[in-house]
Structure formats: C-alpha cells, structure tokens
C-alpha cells in the first residue's frame, strides 16, 4: 500500500472517531508529514499560510494521539506507523500491507478478516446549503451545457465560472441540476441569490456562517475576505451567487451601484488568488471581470445560455399543449426561453384549449400579461440612455448601423456608445455584418414589448 492508502486509513479512523472525514487540508498536511516535508514547504505548495498549516497539523496530531493512545507529533508520526500501531487500530479495514516511503508497516499475517466499505471521499457528505434555491420538478435537455460546466469546474478546476443568459432562459434551473450532478466532488456547496442586493460584507458574513456556527465575524471587509479565502483553500467549495446583475440595477451593465464597488475586487480576488474552490456566478448581463480574466490563462470561463432548443418540446408536452407540428414555430417565436414558453402556454391552454395552431394564427409574438410583467421588470433595470436606444431600435424595420442610430437618439456620442456597449452586455441586441458594417437590431419579442410600452 502507498501513502494514499495510509491516508484513507487515517481518514477512516478519524471518521469513526469524530463522524467527519479528514478535510482537504488535513489530508495535505498528513501526506506532507509522511513524506518528511517541512510545514513551510506544505504551506507554499498549497498556497496557505505556514501558521495555518501548523495549526491544522497540531490539531490533527492531537486527534490521532487520542485515537491511537500514543503521543503523535510530526516527528513521531512515521515511526509510530512503522511500528504497526496504526494498523492494529484499523483491524476492520482490509489491508495487506502499508508502506510509507517504501517502509512496510503491516505484516501480511495480520490481515483482517472483515471487509467493510471504505468511505469514498466526499461521496455522501458534501455540506449542502442551498438557501433560497428553488426546487426543480422537471428538467429537460441542456446535456451539452451540463457537460461543459462539469468539464470546466471539475476537469479544469476553474475558480470562476459565469453562467449568463436573459431572464427566464434557465440559469437557476441548470445550476440546481448541475449541483445534483457534481455534488460529490465538493466539501461544501452553497447557493445564495443576490436578488435583494446584499452588500459584500453581508454576503461574506452569510457565507462564513456556513463554515462555522460561531464565526469570529469581523466588521472589516479585508478580514472577512481573507477569512473566506482561508476556507476556500482549506475545503473544496462550490459557491453559487445567483442574480448577480442586481448589483448594478439601474446602472449601465457591470457598473456596480454606489456602495457595491467592492464586489469588483472580490470577483477579481476569487479569480486571481490560488484556492481549491469554484464560484459560479449567474447573471443576465455579461460580467466585465470575467470577460477580462478569461482572456489570459486564468481558470475563468463563461457560458451564455441560449434557446432550450428541441428539448422545449418536452416542456410543451408537459404543459399539455396540442398540435405538435406547430410547436417549433412557437418555440422560435419565444426564442426557446422556458419561462416565456411556460407563461404563454398558460394562455394557450386557457383561451385556445391548448391548440397551438389556433394561437399561432395571431401575429407573433403575443405577450400575455405575465410575460409583459417579466419584461417590464427587466426594462426597469435599464438606464435612461439605454431605454432611449431601445425605443428607437423598436421603430426600425431593418437592422441599423451605429452612426444612423446615434443620429436618431440625439444622445452625446460617449453616452450613446456606452449605452450600446451596456445593451450588448445585457444580451438584448442582435448583430449582423453587412459589407463590413455592423448592424444592430432588437429581437422580435423585445421589439413587441418596447412598441407596446412606447404606444402607452
Ligand atoms: N431545462 C429546463 N427544463 C425545464 N424547465 C426549465 C428548464 N430551464 C428552465 N426551466 C423553467 O423555466 C423557468 C425559468 O427558469 P430559471 O428561473 O432557471 O431562469 P433564469 O435564467 O434563472 O431566470 P432569472 O434570470 O429571471 O433568474 C422556471 O420555471 C424553470 O423551472
Ligand atoms: Mg434565476
């Protein structure tokens, strides 16, 4: 057996004694000690402070001393293992021999008879704190997106992943499904929505409370940040922050509201500082930090969710709609947005007895009241210049180039260009190139909404 198996054995003993397996850093320190490494070396290799590593080691040696009835220190650890003492405490665990740095510490003759299941690391006990996350009862499609996210988070060990897409496209639903799929890879999984714009201090305090029931809560944002970073290094955590766009509601996309600017530094810190965890940020608007950081070698990625595609047919089936041959038209009219389709399906059921072909006889897209209310909420988040641009774009029958649009809006040039950039970040514009000129348009559903609003 190699060091890995000694670690498993220690893990099993600690689990039996305390009800909790060794965490990532405890294993790292134990492994380093078995390999004869100095605390400073372990700390450097794993990007944690030497003091913290010493602290973890000290507590772990005390725990193992208690379990084995021997005075275990970093120095005596190896010799005690080589005496076979360790082994005698684990008679319930099947092992033929244990070698530490090629030293055999368990004689073949003392092989135990029983073979209980070895606990798999994190297999059954990630600490799940999903806060206000909604329960998802049905979930269709998104297999490619799920495997991309899993590859980035588990395979590439990304520290920061942004899941982007217009409201209702399914970011939250996909996140919950993803958590179900990858939860065994983590020590902690935490979901928090930023819908009500908590300050960074509040968010950090809230997260720290998950790790410790009596956290030493500081009022200093720097201290809170470094306390959380310590946990992100000590454990493998998946932390989901949903509805991130609310941090700049009423401002241009990515321009944090006054009092929220420290989120910008926090996002950069998460992406740039070494740790073992991953932050998944869900947002309707692109994140400037992620766009910048994903250009280099940083473990940072972003995924824009588009139409639910053919899987939306399963959703229409579950909504008990009829005339399957016309479903594709309906799906395209509502851009494969599951929320928009759900809201429209209710109208189709109530007014057309579920007949999609009868509904489609009306000029698409029809915006039912609940869908209008949804779009209205998003419109509220826009700045005045952005609203002015959308109002002009909604009147255009054809895509339009920047100079012509700029003339029509009568905004000053920098105000106009910043607002256009922001609208792009909000994924509200359609772009096409004609003879090397970029033309902009508003998608049909938004056009309908803005026209309705404008005519009011
Ligand atoms: N893949 C899917 N299969 C079935 N239903 C889905 C799927 N994706 C989303 N939905 C449903 O569509 C609705 C909107 O999804 P969700 O809340 O996840 O969107 P969102 O992108 O998070 O929106 P917002 O930005 O407003 O928070 C929900 O009722 C959800 O259950
Ligand atoms: Mg959501």
Tab-separated table of C-alpha atoms and ligand atoms in Angstrom:
chain	number	residue	atom	x	y	z
A	1	UNK	CA	0.000	0.000	0.000
A	2	UNK	CA	1.140	3.512	-0.675
A	3	UNK	CA	0.700	6.821	1.124
A	4	UNK	CA	-2.708	7.262	-0.456
A	5	UNK	CA	-3.926	4.178	1.327
A	6	UNK	CA	-2.421	5.267	4.636
A	7	UNK	CA	-4.342	8.492	4.190
A	8	UNK	CA	-7.528	6.541	3.537
A	9	UNK	CA	-6.915	4.569	6.692
A	10	UNK	CA	-6.366	7.720	8.733
A	11	UNK	CA	-9.485	9.142	7.152
A	12	UNK	CA	-11.468	6.080	8.219
A	13	UNK	CA	-10.170	6.233	11.806
A	14	UNK	CA	-10.921	9.940	12.103
A	15	UNK	CA	-14.368	9.394	10.593
A	16	UNK	CA	-15.100	6.659	13.116
A	17	UNK	CA	-13.918	8.836	15.986
A	18	UNK	CA	-15.426	12.192	15.023
A	19	UNK	CA	-18.159	11.414	12.497
A	20	UNK	CA	-16.332	13.599	9.956
A	21	UNK	CA	-13.708	12.541	7.411
A	22	UNK	CA	-10.410	14.377	7.099
A	23	UNK	CA	-10.791	17.585	5.126
A	24	UNK	CA	-8.596	18.569	2.208
A	25	UNK	CA	-6.001	20.474	4.214
A	26	UNK	CA	-5.767	17.835	6.969
A	27	UNK	CA	-5.014	15.240	4.296
A	28	UNK	CA	-2.487	17.539	2.681
A	29	UNK	CA	-0.671	18.148	5.969
A	30	UNK	CA	-0.715	14.455	6.883
A	31	UNK	CA	0.597	13.495	3.465
A	32	UNK	CA	3.317	16.142	3.622
A	33	UNK	CA	4.364	14.995	7.104
A	34	UNK	CA	4.537	11.366	5.960
A	35	UNK	CA	6.746	12.448	3.098
A	36	UNK	CA	9.012	14.271	5.566
A	37	UNK	CA	8.165	17.751	4.268
A	38	UNK	CA	8.510	20.881	6.377
A	39	UNK	CA	5.395	22.863	7.327
A	40	UNK	CA	6.705	25.812	5.306
A	41	UNK	CA	7.038	23.574	2.229
A	42	UNK	CA	3.496	22.233	2.593
A	43	UNK	CA	2.199	25.763	3.058
A	44	UNK	CA	3.996	27.037	-0.013
A	45	UNK	CA	2.869	24.152	-2.220
A	46	UNK	CA	-0.744	24.669	-1.260
A	47	UNK	CA	-0.876	28.449	-1.086
A	48	UNK	CA	-1.821	28.701	2.572
A	49	UNK	CA	-0.054	30.392	5.428
A	50	UNK	CA	2.532	28.392	7.363
A	51	UNK	CA	0.781	29.308	10.602
A	52	UNK	CA	-2.447	27.801	9.354
A	53	UNK	CA	-0.715	24.583	8.274
A	54	UNK	CA	0.984	24.305	11.715
A	55	UNK	CA	-2.362	24.827	13.367
A	56	UNK	CA	-4.053	22.121	11.288
A	57	UNK	CA	-1.113	19.764	11.915
A	58	UNK	CA	-1.118	20.384	15.671
A	59	UNK	CA	-4.841	19.624	15.971
A	60	UNK	CA	-4.539	16.547	13.762
A	61	UNK	CA	-1.600	15.077	15.753
A	62	UNK	CA	-3.639	15.577	18.932
A	63	UNK	CA	-6.617	13.808	17.394
A	64	UNK	CA	-4.513	10.888	16.157
A	65	UNK	CA	-2.795	10.687	19.589
A	66	UNK	CA	-6.206	10.374	21.172
A	67	UNK	CA	-7.305	7.673	18.728
A	68	UNK	CA	-4.076	5.632	18.882
A	69	UNK	CA	-3.227	6.232	22.538
A	70	UNK	CA	0.291	7.334	21.568
A	71	UNK	CA	1.922	10.725	21.675
A	72	UNK	CA	1.898	11.584	17.994
A	73	UNK	CA	3.805	14.566	16.702
A	74	UNK	CA	5.011	15.447	13.240
A	75	UNK	CA	8.332	13.862	14.186
A	76	UNK	CA	6.973	10.626	15.726
A	77	UNK	CA	4.214	10.101	13.171
A	78	UNK	CA	6.209	7.977	10.752
A	79	UNK	CA	7.866	5.827	13.387
A	80	UNK	CA	4.542	5.060	15.030
A	81	UNK	CA	3.107	3.997	11.722
A	82	UNK	CA	6.104	1.778	11.068
A	83	UNK	CA	5.557	0.002	14.415
A	84	UNK	CA	2.222	-1.188	13.026
A	85	UNK	CA	0.397	0.582	15.854
A	86	UNK	CA	-1.725	2.418	13.365
A	87	UNK	CA	-2.659	-0.792	11.686
A	88	UNK	CA	-3.864	-2.525	14.840
A	89	UNK	CA	-6.462	0.202	15.282
A	90	UNK	CA	-7.857	-0.443	11.876
A	91	UNK	CA	-8.469	-4.149	12.047
A	92	UNK	CA	-11.858	-3.636	10.479
A	93	UNK	CA	-10.251	-2.307	7.345
A	94	UNK	CA	-8.927	-4.628	4.746
A	95	UNK	CA	-5.268	-4.027	4.026
A	96	UNK	CA	-2.465	-6.330	3.172
A	97	UNK	CA	0.477	-4.065	3.869
A	98	UNK	CA	1.045	-0.374	4.333
A	99	UNK	CA	4.203	1.289	3.131
A	100	UNK	CA	5.246	4.790	3.878
A	101	UNK	CA	8.073	5.901	1.647
A	102	UNK	CA	8.654	2.213	0.839
A	103	UNK	CA	8.728	1.119	4.512
A	104	UNK	CA	6.425	-1.831	5.101
A	105	UNK	CA	4.446	-1.224	8.244
A	106	UNK	CA	1.863	-4.036	8.223
A	107	UNK	CA	2.747	-7.677	8.235
A	108	UNK	CA	0.815	-9.886	5.837
A	109	UNK	CA	-0.113	-12.197	8.727
A	110	UNK	CA	-2.241	-9.608	10.483
A	111	UNK	CA	-4.577	-9.264	7.524
A	112	UNK	CA	-8.083	-8.685	8.883
A	113	UNK	CA	-10.975	-10.962	8.047
A	114	UNK	CA	-13.775	-8.471	7.557
A	115	UNK	CA	-14.018	-6.120	4.615
A	116	UNK	CA	-16.254	-3.130	5.372
A	117	UNK	CA	-16.864	-0.437	2.750
A	118	UNK	CA	-14.209	2.239	2.565
A	119	UNK	CA	-15.908	5.661	2.584
A	120	UNK	CA	-15.342	7.461	-0.696
A	121	UNK	CA	-14.051	10.947	-0.320
A	122	UNK	CA	-16.995	13.350	-0.226
A	123	UNK	CA	-19.255	10.664	-1.674
A	124	UNK	CA	-22.142	11.114	0.696
A	125	UNK	CA	-21.475	14.200	2.706
A	126	UNK	CA	-20.952	17.450	0.927
A	127	UNK	CA	-22.273	20.135	3.234
A	128	UNK	CA	-25.178	21.442	1.147
A	129	UNK	CA	-26.624	24.838	1.971
A	130	UNK	CA	-28.869	25.859	-0.894
A	131	UNK	CA	-30.563	28.739	0.941
A	132	UNK	CA	-33.463	30.032	-1.116
A	133	UNK	CA	-32.743	27.967	-4.234
A	134	UNK	CA	-35.974	26.822	-5.886
A	135	UNK	CA	-36.841	23.147	-6.098
A	136	UNK	CA	-36.810	21.945	-9.702
A	137	UNK	CA	-39.513	19.420	-10.510
A	138	UNK	CA	-38.849	18.862	-14.193
A	139	UNK	CA	-35.756	19.473	-16.221
A	140	UNK	CA	-35.297	18.939	-19.964
A	141	UNK	CA	-32.312	18.995	-22.291
A	142	UNK	CA	-29.170	21.087	-21.598
A	143	UNK	CA	-26.932	17.994	-21.735
A	144	UNK	CA	-24.192	19.801	-23.673
A	145	UNK	CA	-24.268	22.759	-21.248
A	146	UNK	CA	-24.147	20.424	-18.231
A	147	UNK	CA	-21.132	18.584	-19.553
A	148	UNK	CA	-19.342	21.825	-20.463
A	149	UNK	CA	-19.870	23.198	-16.959
A	150	UNK	CA	-18.797	19.918	-15.376
A	151	UNK	CA	-15.641	19.879	-17.503
A	152	UNK	CA	-14.730	23.433	-16.542
A	153	UNK	CA	-15.500	23.080	-12.848
A	154	UNK	CA	-14.307	19.528	-12.162
A	155	UNK	CA	-11.901	18.778	-15.013
A	156	UNK	CA	-10.239	22.174	-15.419
A	157	UNK	CA	-10.773	23.205	-11.770
A	158	UNK	CA	-11.901	26.688	-12.773
A	159	UNK	CA	-12.069	29.134	-9.900
A	160	UNK	CA	-14.675	31.352	-11.526
A	161	UNK	CA	-17.424	30.429	-13.976
A	162	UNK	CA	-20.109	32.820	-15.187
A	163	UNK	CA	-23.430	31.396	-16.354
A	164	UNK	CA	-25.102	34.065	-18.450
A	165	UNK	CA	-28.390	34.445	-20.268
A	166	UNK	CA	-31.519	36.559	-20.478
A	167	UNK	CA	-34.028	36.286	-17.673
A	168	UNK	CA	-36.065	33.074	-17.777
A	169	UNK	CA	-33.634	31.187	-20.024
A	170	UNK	CA	-32.936	28.673	-17.235
A	171	UNK	CA	-29.747	29.679	-15.399
A	172	UNK	CA	-31.065	28.826	-11.946
A	173	UNK	CA	-32.688	25.565	-13.075
A	174	UNK	CA	-29.471	24.494	-14.795
A	175	UNK	CA	-27.433	25.356	-11.694
A	176	UNK	CA	-29.608	23.224	-9.440
A	177	UNK	CA	-29.361	20.326	-11.903
A	178	UNK	CA	-25.576	20.805	-12.097
A	179	UNK	CA	-25.227	20.751	-8.313
A	180	UNK	CA	-27.063	17.421	-8.245
A	181	UNK	CA	-24.671	16.075	-10.860
A	182	UNK	CA	-21.338	17.186	-9.369
A	183	UNK	CA	-22.002	17.481	-5.642
A	184	UNK	CA	-19.818	14.551	-4.582
A	185	UNK	CA	-16.711	16.436	-5.713
A	186	UNK	CA	-17.115	19.094	-3.023
A	187	UNK	CA	-16.851	19.509	0.734
A	188	UNK	CA	-19.244	22.469	0.717
A	189	UNK	CA	-21.895	23.613	-1.750
A	190	UNK	CA	-23.567	26.936	-1.038
A	191	UNK	CA	-26.212	28.745	-3.098
A	192	UNK	CA	-27.118	32.378	-2.446
A	193	UNK	CA	-29.209	34.773	-4.501
A	194	UNK	CA	-28.156	38.420	-4.695
A	195	UNK	CA	-31.687	39.382	-5.854
A	196	UNK	CA	-32.094	41.856	-2.992
A	197	UNK	CA	-28.605	43.337	-3.494
A	198	UNK	CA	-26.875	42.446	-0.213
A	199	UNK	CA	-23.653	44.375	0.412
A	200	UNK	CA	-20.427	42.406	0.071
A	201	UNK	CA	-19.949	42.486	3.853
A	202	UNK	CA	-23.386	40.891	4.288
A	203	UNK	CA	-22.727	38.244	1.637
A	204	UNK	CA	-19.338	37.334	3.116
A	205	UNK	CA	-20.726	37.166	6.648
A	206	UNK	CA	-23.539	34.969	5.404
A	207	UNK	CA	-21.101	32.605	3.666
A	208	UNK	CA	-18.750	32.455	6.674
A	209	UNK	CA	-21.646	31.418	8.893
A	210	UNK	CA	-21.968	28.229	6.830
A	211	UNK	CA	-18.425	27.175	7.726
A	212	UNK	CA	-18.572	27.912	11.401
A	213	UNK	CA	-21.529	28.062	13.766
A	214	UNK	CA	-19.713	30.623	15.908
A	215	UNK	CA	-17.771	32.595	13.345
A	216	UNK	CA	-15.490	35.323	14.531
A	217	UNK	CA	-17.315	37.921	12.433
A	218	UNK	CA	-15.271	40.979	11.708
A	219	UNK	CA	-16.550	44.383	10.602
A	220	UNK	CA	-13.509	44.777	8.456
A	221	UNK	CA	-14.135	43.761	4.857
A	222	UNK	CA	-10.480	42.800	4.366
A	223	UNK	CA	-10.650	40.387	7.289
A	224	UNK	CA	-13.917	38.885	6.046
A	225	UNK	CA	-12.399	38.382	2.601
A	226	UNK	CA	-9.302	36.674	3.921
A	227	UNK	CA	-11.338	34.515	6.324
A	228	UNK	CA	-13.422	33.270	3.408
A	229	UNK	CA	-10.317	32.738	1.291
A	230	UNK	CA	-8.877	30.545	4.048
A	231	UNK	CA	-11.979	28.320	3.829
A	232	UNK	CA	-11.799	28.267	0.028
A	233	UNK	CA	-8.240	26.950	0.394
A	234	UNK	CA	-8.974	24.576	3.218
A	235	UNK	CA	-12.016	22.968	1.575
A	236	UNK	CA	-13.207	22.316	-1.941
A	237	UNK	CA	-16.293	24.505	-2.156
A	238	UNK	CA	-18.761	25.326	-4.895
A	239	UNK	CA	-20.316	28.681	-4.155
A	240	UNK	CA	-23.146	29.856	-6.404
A	241	UNK	CA	-24.050	33.524	-6.408
A	242	UNK	CA	-27.242	33.938	-8.436
A	243	UNK	CA	-28.841	37.118	-9.842
A	244	UNK	CA	-25.517	38.986	-9.844
A	245	UNK	CA	-26.937	41.575	-12.299
A	246	UNK	CA	-28.901	43.086	-9.405
A	247	UNK	CA	-25.618	44.581	-8.140
A	248	UNK	CA	-25.781	47.177	-10.934
A	249	UNK	CA	-29.542	47.520	-11.305
A	250	UNK	CA	-30.345	51.000	-12.654
A	251	UNK	CA	-26.727	51.489	-13.802
A	252	UNK	CA	-25.002	50.527	-17.028
A	253	UNK	CA	-24.239	46.793	-17.136
A	254	UNK	CA	-21.245	45.973	-14.948
A	255	UNK	CA	-21.135	49.420	-13.247
A	256	UNK	CA	-21.780	48.496	-9.639
A	257	UNK	CA	-24.287	50.570	-7.681
A	258	UNK	CA	-22.733	53.028	-5.209
A	259	UNK	CA	-21.649	51.045	-2.154
A	260	UNK	CA	-21.244	47.817	-4.132
A	261	UNK	CA	-17.932	48.510	-5.903
A	262	UNK	CA	-16.017	46.147	-3.586
A	263	UNK	CA	-17.720	43.197	-5.352
A	264	UNK	CA	-15.492	44.041	-8.330
A	265	UNK	CA	-12.340	43.483	-6.247
A	266	UNK	CA	-13.836	40.391	-4.678
A	267	UNK	CA	-14.588	38.792	-8.071
A	268	UNK	CA	-11.021	39.544	-9.182
A	269	UNK	CA	-9.644	38.122	-5.945
A	270	UNK	CA	-11.584	34.878	-6.413
A	271	UNK	CA	-10.283	34.523	-9.945
A	272	UNK	CA	-6.688	35.537	-9.366
A	273	UNK	CA	-5.789	34.075	-5.963
A	274	UNK	CA	-4.928	30.371	-5.734
A	275	UNK	CA	-7.524	28.231	-3.886
A	276	UNK	CA	-9.315	24.904	-4.366
A	277	UNK	CA	-12.869	26.171	-4.786
A	278	UNK	CA	-15.141	27.433	-7.522
A	279	UNK	CA	-17.523	30.380	-7.677
A	280	UNK	CA	-20.402	30.066	-10.135
A	281	UNK	CA	-21.848	33.493	-10.884
A	282	UNK	CA	-25.258	33.610	-12.599
A	283	UNK	CA	-26.163	36.825	-14.340
A	284	UNK	CA	-28.461	38.217	-17.034
A	285	UNK	CA	-25.647	40.574	-18.039
A	286	UNK	CA	-22.105	39.695	-19.003
A	287	UNK	CA	-19.527	40.360	-16.289
A	288	UNK	CA	-16.690	42.700	-17.174
A	289	UNK	CA	-14.277	40.979	-14.792
A	290	UNK	CA	-14.928	37.573	-16.341
A	291	UNK	CA	-14.602	38.912	-19.889
A	292	UNK	CA	-11.191	40.384	-18.995
A	293	UNK	CA	-9.852	37.479	-16.934
A	294	UNK	CA	-10.908	34.689	-19.296
A	295	UNK	CA	-8.564	36.110	-21.942
A	296	UNK	CA	-5.371	35.099	-20.113
A	297	UNK	CA	-4.506	31.760	-18.561
A	298	UNK	CA	-6.786	32.301	-15.610
A	299	UNK	CA	-9.082	29.406	-14.709
A	300	UNK	CA	-12.074	31.552	-15.588
A	301	UNK	CA	-14.828	30.778	-18.117
A	302	UNK	CA	-18.256	31.978	-19.132
A	303	UNK	CA	-21.169	30.229	-20.779
A	304	UNK	CA	-24.059	32.046	-22.430
A	305	UNK	CA	-27.265	30.033	-22.302
A	306	UNK	CA	-29.339	30.162	-25.476
A	307	UNK	CA	-32.599	28.588	-26.591
A	308	UNK	CA	-33.667	25.360	-24.901
A	309	UNK	CA	-33.929	24.010	-28.470
A	310	UNK	CA	-35.853	20.830	-29.267
A	311	UNK	CA	-35.974	19.952	-25.557
A	312	UNK	CA	-38.543	22.765	-25.281
A	313	UNK	CA	-40.982	20.341	-26.939
A	314	UNK	CA	-40.879	18.221	-23.779
A	315	UNK	CA	-41.810	21.338	-21.835
A	316	UNK	CA	-44.782	21.996	-24.170
A	317	UNK	CA	-45.784	18.352	-23.808
A	318	UNK	CA	-45.752	18.707	-20.026
A	319	UNK	CA	-47.830	21.900	-20.430
A	320	UNK	CA	-50.419	19.686	-22.222
A	321	UNK	CA	-50.455	21.652	-25.447
A	322	UNK	CA	-51.780	20.199	-28.708
A	323	UNK	CA	-50.771	20.400	-32.418
A	324	UNK	CA	-47.194	19.196	-32.029
A	325	UNK	CA	-46.492	20.019	-35.703
A	326	UNK	CA	-46.664	23.755	-34.860
A	327	UNK	CA	-44.555	23.652	-31.685
A	328	UNK	CA	-41.355	24.571	-33.457
A	329	UNK	CA	-42.937	27.844	-34.650
A	330	UNK	CA	-43.978	28.606	-31.088
A	331	UNK	CA	-40.542	27.742	-29.694
A	332	UNK	CA	-38.831	30.014	-32.239
A	333	UNK	CA	-41.238	32.901	-31.610
A	334	UNK	CA	-40.369	32.785	-27.895
A	335	UNK	CA	-36.661	32.159	-28.552
A	336	UNK	CA	-36.682	28.820	-26.762
A	337	UNK	CA	-36.948	30.677	-23.441
A	338	UNK	CA	-38.517	28.189	-20.996
A	339	UNK	CA	-40.091	30.886	-18.830
A	340	UNK	CA	-41.612	32.744	-21.795
A	341	UNK	CA	-42.926	29.429	-23.160
A	342	UNK	CA	-44.402	28.425	-19.787
A	343	UNK	CA	-46.206	31.761	-19.409
A	344	UNK	CA	-47.531	31.659	-22.979
A	345	UNK	CA	-48.573	28.002	-22.619
A	346	UNK	CA	-50.893	29.024	-19.780
A	347	UNK	CA	-52.644	31.493	-22.106
A	348	UNK	CA	-52.867	28.873	-24.882
A	349	UNK	CA	-54.414	26.351	-22.503
A	350	UNK	CA	-56.872	28.811	-21.009
A	351	UNK	CA	-58.031	30.593	-24.210
A	352	UNK	CA	-57.385	28.077	-27.001
A	353	UNK	CA	-57.957	24.780	-25.165
A	354	UNK	CA	-54.278	24.033	-25.741
A	355	UNK	CA	-54.372	24.449	-29.540
A	356	UNK	CA	-51.036	25.955	-30.590
A	357	UNK	CA	-52.098	26.238	-34.265
A	358	UNK	CA	-55.096	28.429	-33.326
A	359	UNK	CA	-52.841	30.611	-31.176
A	360	UNK	CA	-50.289	30.895	-33.984
A	361	UNK	CA	-52.915	32.441	-36.262
A	362	UNK	CA	-52.390	35.657	-34.321
A	363	UNK	CA	-49.396	37.747	-35.316
A	364	UNK	CA	-46.492	36.505	-33.202
A	365	UNK	CA	-45.265	37.194	-30.668
A	366	UNK	CA	-48.241	37.751	-28.391
A	367	UNK	CA	-47.177	38.999	-24.974
A	368	UNK	CA	-49.504	37.762	-22.236
A	369	UNK	CA	-49.812	39.894	-19.100
A	370	UNK	CA	-47.415	37.787	-17.040
A	371	UNK	CA	-44.792	37.957	-19.779
A	372	UNK	CA	-45.252	41.734	-20.057
A	373	UNK	CA	-44.688	41.976	-16.300
A	374	UNK	CA	-41.471	39.916	-16.621
A	375	UNK	CA	-40.096	42.093	-19.406
A	376	UNK	CA	-41.162	45.222	-17.584
A	377	UNK	CA	-39.030	44.221	-14.583
A	378	UNK	CA	-36.010	43.917	-16.844
A	379	UNK	CA	-36.769	47.227	-18.546
A	380	UNK	CA	-36.739	48.866	-15.091
A	381	UNK	CA	-33.111	47.866	-14.647
A	382	UNK	CA	-32.021	49.856	-17.722
A	383	UNK	CA	-30.632	53.388	-17.688
A	384	UNK	CA	-32.416	56.252	-19.498
A	385	UNK	CA	-29.995	56.305	-22.481
A	386	UNK	CA	-30.436	52.531	-22.914
A	387	UNK	CA	-34.223	52.904	-22.897
A	388	UNK	CA	-33.974	55.689	-25.460
A	389	UNK	CA	-31.894	53.459	-27.760
A	390	UNK	CA	-34.290	50.529	-27.407
A	391	UNK	CA	-37.213	52.820	-28.200
A	392	UNK	CA	-35.551	53.920	-31.446
A	393	UNK	CA	-34.442	50.406	-32.343
A	394	UNK	CA	-38.004	49.138	-31.874
A	395	UNK	CA	-39.202	51.516	-34.600
A	396	UNK	CA	-36.679	50.237	-37.148
A	397	UNK	CA	-37.953	47.684	-39.647
A	398	UNK	CA	-34.377	46.758	-40.638
A	399	UNK	CA	-31.103	46.413	-38.708
A	400	UNK	CA	-29.318	49.747	-38.432
A	401	UNK	CA	-25.670	50.887	-38.270
A	402	UNK	CA	-24.239	52.796	-35.297
A	403	UNK	CA	-23.912	56.274	-36.943
A	404	UNK	CA	-27.545	56.305	-38.125
A	405	UNK	CA	-28.812	55.081	-34.782
A	406	UNK	CA	-26.667	57.622	-32.947
A	407	UNK	CA	-28.182	60.456	-35.023
A	408	UNK	CA	-31.698	59.337	-34.216
A	409	UNK	CA	-31.183	59.123	-30.464
A	410	UNK	CA	-29.618	62.588	-30.068
A	411	UNK	CA	-27.507	61.302	-27.152
A	412	UNK	CA	-23.997	62.682	-26.843
A	413	UNK	CA	-21.511	60.275	-28.504
A	414	UNK	CA	-19.894	58.810	-25.402
A	415	UNK	CA	-23.250	58.410	-23.668
A	416	UNK	CA	-24.591	56.671	-26.772
A	417	UNK	CA	-21.623	54.310	-27.191
A	418	UNK	CA	-21.501	53.384	-23.505
A	419	UNK	CA	-25.217	52.633	-23.546
A	420	UNK	CA	-24.816	50.470	-26.685
A	421	UNK	CA	-21.989	48.552	-25.052
A	422	UNK	CA	-24.121	48.017	-21.981
A	423	UNK	CA	-27.067	46.759	-24.072
A	424	UNK	CA	-24.703	44.301	-25.743
A	425	UNK	CA	-23.563	43.080	-22.332
A	426	UNK	CA	-27.216	42.557	-21.441
A	427	UNK	CA	-27.585	40.261	-24.461
A	428	UNK	CA	-30.504	42.348	-25.746
A	429	UNK	CA	-29.112	43.254	-29.172
A	430	UNK	CA	-28.872	41.223	-32.352
A	431	UNK	CA	-25.871	41.953	-34.539
A	432	UNK	CA	-25.108	41.210	-38.141
A	433	UNK	CA	-22.350	42.231	-40.531
A	434	UNK	CA	-23.237	43.569	-43.993
A	435	UNK	CA	-20.371	44.656	-46.227
A	436	UNK	CA	-18.028	45.074	-43.256
A	437	UNK	CA	-20.533	47.258	-41.411
A	438	UNK	CA	-22.047	46.006	-38.148
A	439	UNK	CA	-25.796	46.451	-37.974
A	440	UNK	CA	-27.876	46.266	-34.806
A	441	UNK	CA	-31.457	45.190	-34.218
A	442	UNK	CA	-33.722	44.394	-31.326
A	443	UNK	CA	-35.081	40.853	-31.193
A	444	UNK	CA	-38.739	40.430	-32.160
A	445	UNK	CA	-40.080	39.807	-28.674
A	446	UNK	CA	-38.370	42.805	-27.136
A	447	UNK	CA	-39.381	44.895	-30.127
A	448	UNK	CA	-43.004	43.981	-29.471
A	449	UNK	CA	-42.632	44.859	-25.794
A	450	UNK	CA	-40.980	48.242	-26.423
A	451	UNK	CA	-43.556	49.122	-29.100
A	452	UNK	CA	-46.359	48.309	-26.620
A	453	UNK	CA	-44.718	50.426	-23.976
A	454	UNK	CA	-43.963	53.273	-26.368
A	455	UNK	CA	-47.559	53.370	-27.636
A	456	UNK	CA	-48.685	53.745	-23.997
B	1	LIG	N1	-34.084	22.891	-18.810
B	1	LIG	C1	-35.274	23.169	-18.293
B	1	LIG	N2	-36.255	22.219	-18.253
B	1	LIG	C2	-37.459	22.501	-17.748
B	1	LIG	N3	-37.807	23.685	-17.237
B	1	LIG	C3	-36.876	24.660	-17.235
B	1	LIG	C4	-35.583	24.458	-17.760
B	1	LIG	N4	-34.884	25.590	-17.640
B	1	LIG	C5	-35.708	26.467	-17.045
B	1	LIG	N5	-36.900	25.916	-16.806
B	1	LIG	C6	-38.040	26.583	-16.192
B	1	LIG	O1	-38.131	27.897	-16.729
B	1	LIG	C7	-38.372	28.856	-15.725
B	1	LIG	C8	-37.263	29.879	-15.695
B	1	LIG	O2	-36.048	29.232	-15.362
B	1	LIG	P1	-34.970	29.907	-14.392
B	1	LIG	O3	-35.640	30.527	-13.224
B	1	LIG	O4	-33.933	28.887	-14.138
B	1	LIG	O5	-34.421	31.052	-15.340
B	1	LIG	P2	-33.285	32.114	-15.005
B	1	LIG	O6	-32.430	32.200	-16.208
B	1	LIG	O7	-32.652	31.770	-13.736
B	1	LIG	O8	-34.136	33.465	-14.878
B	1	LIG	P3	-33.776	34.785	-13.999
B	1	LIG	O9	-32.619	35.441	-14.674
B	1	LIG	O10	-35.014	35.612	-14.085
B	1	LIG	O11	-33.465	34.325	-12.619
B	1	LIG	C9	-38.529	28.076	-14.419
B	1	LIG	O12	-39.896	27.806	-14.203
B	1	LIG	C10	-37.791	26.783	-14.711
B	1	LIG	O13	-38.273	25.714	-13.949
B	2	LIG	MG1	-32.549	32.686	-11.880
